XYZ file of C-alpha atoms in Angstrom:
343
model
C -48.258 72.439 50.682
C -49.557 73.906 47.153
C -50.299 77.119 49.675
C -46.318 77.836 50.361
C -45.278 76.810 46.788
C -47.622 79.693 45.871
C -46.836 82.320 48.260
C -42.889 81.477 47.123
C -44.048 82.308 43.217
C -45.358 85.616 44.141
C -42.118 86.115 46.532
C -40.073 85.977 42.883
C -43.114 87.778 40.516
C -42.993 90.467 42.976
C -39.349 91.292 41.970
C -40.250 92.284 38.884
C -42.002 95.506 40.986
C -38.358 96.018 41.946
C -36.425 96.195 38.328
C -37.612 98.300 35.340
C -40.284 97.039 33.246
C -37.927 96.217 30.401
C -35.867 93.903 32.698
C -39.127 91.765 33.732
C -40.746 89.160 31.895
C -44.162 89.725 33.184
C -45.399 93.512 32.682
C -46.053 94.609 35.876
C -49.669 95.923 34.365
C -50.036 92.445 33.925
C -48.961 91.029 37.158
C -51.416 93.383 39.069
C -54.672 91.767 36.752
C -52.899 88.157 37.546
C -53.054 89.339 41.391
C -56.504 90.801 41.400
C -57.879 87.635 39.544
C -56.130 85.000 41.719
C -57.994 87.068 45.087
C -60.779 85.980 43.203
C -60.164 82.375 43.214
C -59.481 79.616 43.806
C -60.993 78.772 40.302
C -61.495 74.986 38.464
C -59.326 75.776 34.778
C -61.028 74.560 31.600
C -58.866 73.284 29.236
C -59.960 73.003 25.605
C -58.088 72.145 22.382
C -60.026 73.806 19.536
C -62.009 77.024 19.094
C -64.912 75.185 17.818
C -65.204 73.080 20.853
C -64.494 76.297 22.961
C -67.625 78.566 21.576
C -70.500 76.533 22.287
C -69.492 77.084 26.253
C -68.615 80.932 25.666
C -71.807 81.070 23.737
C -73.796 79.353 26.711
C -75.899 80.916 29.243
C -74.493 79.293 32.272
C -71.249 80.597 31.085
C -71.274 84.369 33.166
C -68.195 87.075 31.855
C -65.683 88.446 35.073
C -66.921 92.192 34.015
C -63.487 93.476 35.588
C -61.199 90.937 34.056
C -63.208 88.930 31.322
C -59.573 87.817 30.132
C -55.730 88.335 30.314
C -53.521 87.477 27.577
C -50.504 85.487 28.280
C -47.919 84.074 25.714
C -50.054 83.465 23.020
C -52.848 82.242 25.431
C -56.083 84.055 26.252
C -56.956 82.885 29.694
C -61.001 83.646 29.904
C -62.444 84.486 33.630
C -66.018 84.073 34.556
C -68.421 82.212 36.323
C -70.001 78.509 35.181
C -72.800 77.592 37.208
C -71.917 79.230 40.158
C -68.608 78.123 39.804
C -65.107 80.192 39.635
C -63.753 78.704 36.297
C -60.162 80.050 34.119
C -61.070 78.802 30.465
C -58.043 78.877 27.861
C -57.564 76.973 24.954
C -54.644 75.383 23.970
C -54.468 74.393 20.082
C -53.712 71.061 18.540
C -51.181 68.547 19.832
C -49.693 67.367 23.192
C -47.054 70.112 23.285
C -49.757 72.893 23.193
C -51.947 71.159 25.370
C -48.613 70.640 27.981
C -47.546 74.033 27.498
C -51.016 75.665 28.262
C -52.200 73.572 30.821
C -48.087 74.661 32.527
C -48.829 78.325 32.688
C -52.586 77.784 34.211
C -51.080 76.485 36.886
C -48.360 78.592 37.463
C -49.742 81.458 37.187
C -53.287 80.919 38.509
C -54.872 79.833 41.468
C -56.311 76.902 40.126
C -57.798 73.913 42.509
C -58.752 71.047 39.743
C -58.572 71.406 36.353
C -61.468 69.278 33.553
C -60.506 69.292 29.997
C -63.235 68.498 27.352
C -62.790 67.982 23.421
C -63.990 65.281 21.198
C -62.387 62.277 19.904
C -61.919 59.751 17.344
C -63.771 56.467 19.082
C -61.826 53.005 19.187
C -64.733 50.917 21.412
C -66.866 48.680 18.978
C -69.591 49.120 21.856
C -70.104 53.028 22.012
C -71.168 55.260 18.852
C -70.359 58.695 17.446
C -71.730 61.054 19.634
C -71.378 59.549 22.971
C -69.301 61.022 25.738
C -66.693 59.003 27.627
C -64.848 59.523 30.885
C -61.954 57.773 31.134
C -60.076 56.621 34.697
C -56.779 56.754 33.295
C -54.947 58.414 30.621
C -51.180 57.738 28.268
C -49.362 59.037 25.717
C -49.348 56.613 23.111
C -46.510 58.656 20.564
C -43.468 57.994 23.305
C -41.879 54.902 21.053
C -38.508 52.919 21.571
C -37.720 52.030 17.550
C -36.114 48.481 17.490
C -34.017 47.882 14.700
C -34.682 45.001 12.108
C -33.852 41.908 13.183
C -33.960 42.010 17.087
C -37.652 41.056 18.510
C -39.138 40.951 22.106
C -36.247 39.247 24.297
C -33.804 41.813 22.635
C -32.622 44.627 25.113
C -33.513 47.420 23.773
C -30.825 50.931 23.373
C -30.610 52.420 27.347
C -32.443 49.627 28.832
C -30.137 48.861 30.972
C -29.692 52.792 32.067
C -33.776 52.848 33.108
C -34.503 54.804 30.293
C -36.591 52.409 27.964
C -38.840 49.508 29.169
C -40.080 46.422 27.360
C -42.686 46.299 30.061
C -45.600 48.592 28.439
C -45.409 46.227 25.453
C -45.028 47.041 21.331
C -46.519 47.057 17.803
C -44.785 44.452 15.082
C -45.258 45.934 11.720
C -44.998 42.756 10.085
C -48.607 41.734 11.875
C -50.056 44.066 9.349
C -48.333 43.192 6.084
C -51.104 42.341 3.399
C -48.565 38.860 3.608
C -47.949 37.966 6.879
C -45.262 35.542 6.150
C -43.245 38.426 4.952
C -41.499 40.018 7.601
C -41.043 44.023 7.964
C -38.108 46.146 7.750
C -39.852 48.665 10.148
C -39.861 45.968 12.556
C -41.135 46.871 16.408
C -42.004 49.993 17.939
C -41.772 50.164 22.002
C -44.086 52.041 24.018
C -42.810 53.903 26.842
C -44.105 55.666 29.907
C -43.408 59.289 30.594
C -40.789 60.343 32.628
C -41.967 62.904 35.274
C -41.394 64.493 38.221
C -44.134 65.569 40.813
C -43.213 68.403 43.034
C -43.454 66.556 46.266
C -40.076 64.599 45.505
C -36.686 65.835 45.416
C -36.337 67.944 41.751
C -34.502 66.179 39.147
C -35.249 62.964 41.020
C -37.294 61.208 37.626
C -40.040 58.746 37.746
C -41.750 57.076 34.751
C -45.584 56.876 34.606
C -47.723 55.371 31.885
C -51.377 55.345 32.647
C -52.147 58.446 34.380
C -55.280 58.330 36.670
C -57.707 61.336 36.640
C -58.752 62.241 40.452
C -60.509 59.611 42.246
C -63.460 61.944 43.816
C -63.765 63.932 40.411
C -64.337 60.134 38.577
C -66.928 58.688 41.613
C -68.807 62.459 41.219
C -68.964 61.721 36.925
C -71.083 58.880 37.466
C -73.682 61.047 38.220
C -73.513 62.377 34.388
C -74.447 58.775 33.288
C -78.256 59.631 31.925
C -78.006 62.987 30.667
C -79.597 63.517 27.661
C -78.072 64.675 24.780
C -78.196 65.610 21.131
C -78.732 63.258 18.301
C -79.502 65.723 15.443
C -77.290 68.097 13.028
C -80.808 68.849 11.666
C -83.900 67.712 10.314
C -82.503 65.182 8.286
C -78.692 64.149 9.430
C -79.311 62.550 12.883
C -77.683 59.244 14.673
C -78.841 55.770 15.007
C -79.490 56.485 18.508
C -79.651 58.747 21.338
C -75.596 59.510 22.608
C -74.909 58.338 26.014
C -72.529 59.344 28.918
C -70.455 56.308 29.341
C -67.244 55.830 32.503
C -64.636 54.161 30.477
C -61.460 52.283 31.609
C -59.119 54.097 29.542
C -58.172 56.925 26.832
C -55.098 57.501 24.831
C -53.445 60.629 22.967
C -50.873 61.395 20.669
C -49.665 63.192 18.175
C -51.310 61.821 15.291
C -55.297 62.082 14.219
C -55.591 58.422 13.644
C -57.799 57.341 10.763
C -57.017 53.746 10.116
C -58.987 50.755 11.442
C -56.058 48.722 11.850
C -54.111 50.892 14.277
C -57.571 51.646 15.638
C -58.147 47.562 16.091
C -54.774 47.299 17.884
C -55.425 50.310 20.637
C -58.612 48.903 21.560
C -56.954 45.603 22.180
C -53.678 45.977 23.391
C -54.841 49.066 25.572
C -58.124 48.553 26.066
C -58.548 52.364 24.587
C -62.231 54.102 24.059
C -61.612 57.906 23.154
C -58.308 58.651 20.645
C -57.251 61.853 20.979
C -54.183 64.313 20.431
C -54.326 66.362 24.128
C -56.007 64.882 26.935
C -52.801 62.491 28.110
C -50.686 65.802 28.158
C -52.960 67.747 30.654
C -53.438 64.541 32.653
C -49.758 64.634 32.781
C -48.948 68.009 34.149
C -51.599 67.688 36.365
C -50.244 64.662 37.820
C -46.770 66.182 38.302
C -48.749 69.383 40.184
C -51.044 67.386 42.056
C -53.989 69.065 41.046
C -57.521 67.132 40.788
C -57.783 66.314 36.841
C -60.430 64.725 34.789
C -61.365 64.614 31.157
C -64.176 64.736 29.174
C -64.561 63.684 25.002
C -67.242 63.347 23.026
C -66.490 60.926 20.201
C -67.108 62.259 17.020
C -65.970 59.718 14.568
C -64.673 55.912 14.852
C -60.773 56.079 13.582
C -61.442 54.517 10.425
C -63.607 51.776 11.906
C -66.785 49.997 9.861
C -69.473 52.405 10.078
C -71.844 53.604 7.258
C -71.110 57.000 8.872
C -67.588 56.545 9.700
C -64.334 58.974 9.597
C -67.133 61.898 9.823
C -65.563 64.439 12.040
C -66.373 66.908 9.444
C -69.843 66.373 9.629
C -70.576 65.099 13.137
C -67.639 66.957 15.235
C -70.044 70.465 15.917
C -72.599 67.668 17.580
C -69.954 65.976 19.660
C -68.121 69.054 20.915
C -72.060 70.742 21.891
C -72.705 67.140 23.985
C -69.253 67.529 24.743
C -69.920 71.313 27.005
C -73.619 70.214 28.238
C -71.753 66.925 30.037
C -68.979 69.644 31.376
C -71.292 72.253 32.445
C -73.574 69.334 34.349
C -70.095 68.123 35.770
C -68.869 71.903 37.010
C -72.631 72.017 38.067
C -71.846 68.722 40.407
C -68.639 70.160 42.132
C -70.857 73.739 43.031
C -72.889 71.365 44.657
C-alpha cells in the first residue's frame, strides 16, 4: 500500500515539471534532489527537537554525511542525509512544541522514502523510581494537552458540551483544580479539565472517517528490540566535580506524555504519575507518535531524563545543568538502537 502511495505522490509532484517554475510549489531543482535522495533509500528518519540535542549526534563519528546530498532544506527545515552505523538515515530538527514536531514529521514522511522513525531527546521525569540521566523508552505515548474545560458547578456526572456528538468524552478522566487548593474545603472556579483523545485519520481508512486515540503504541518490533539496550553504560559526570548520584541506566517503561507545557511543578508531576502512570514528560514525542500512527510508519521514542519536573530532590529542576549530559546519553542509546536495526 505504501509503495502505491509513494508512486502516486511522485506522479503528482512530477506535474511540477510540466509547468513554469513560478507556478510550482516545490522548485524543480529541489524535486530532482529529493528524487535522487529517495533512490538511495529507504531511510530511518531520526527526529530531534533542538540543536543542543542534535549536535552530539552530528558530531559523532558514527554519523557519516552523504557526500552528494549532505542535506536538503525544505519549508524551513534542514533534512540531513547520511548513514548511522551503516543504516541510511535522514536527521531533522523539529523545534519546540507539538505543532513543530507534527509538521516536521509529516514533511519527513511526505517527501522522503522513510521506513521507520526514531525520535529522541531529553524529558522531565515523573517516575520516583528513576533518576536524572536515565534513558527511558515508553511503550505508549499520549497528548495530555487536549482538554474540555468544564464550567463551574458541573461535575463528573455532567455531560460535556458536544459529548453526545462524539466530539468529547469523559472516558479518559479529569483534573479537579480544587484538589490542589491550599484549603481543600474551598471550591475552585476553574473546576475540572477533562483529558481528550486525539482525532486521527489513518491512511488505511476512508478519508475524513475520524477515529480517536489517546494512548498511541510504539512499534512492537522496535520496542521488543529495545530490550537489548538495557544494561548499556551511560555517562554520569558532567565534569570532575559534577556527577550524578548513581550510574544512569536504560529502562523500558509503560507510558510517556507530551503537551505544549514545560512542567516544573510537583503537584502536576504527581498527578501525571498517579493518573497516567507517566514517566517522561516532554513537548514533542506524542506529536511524532500520532503522525507515524496515522501514516502507518514504525515509531519509537528515546528520552533521557534531564530533570524531575518539579519533584523533590537535591538535584531536581536542574535541567540547565544536566540537559547536556542527558542529551549525550540519549544520543548514545539512539546510536546503539540504530545499530540493532542494521544487524
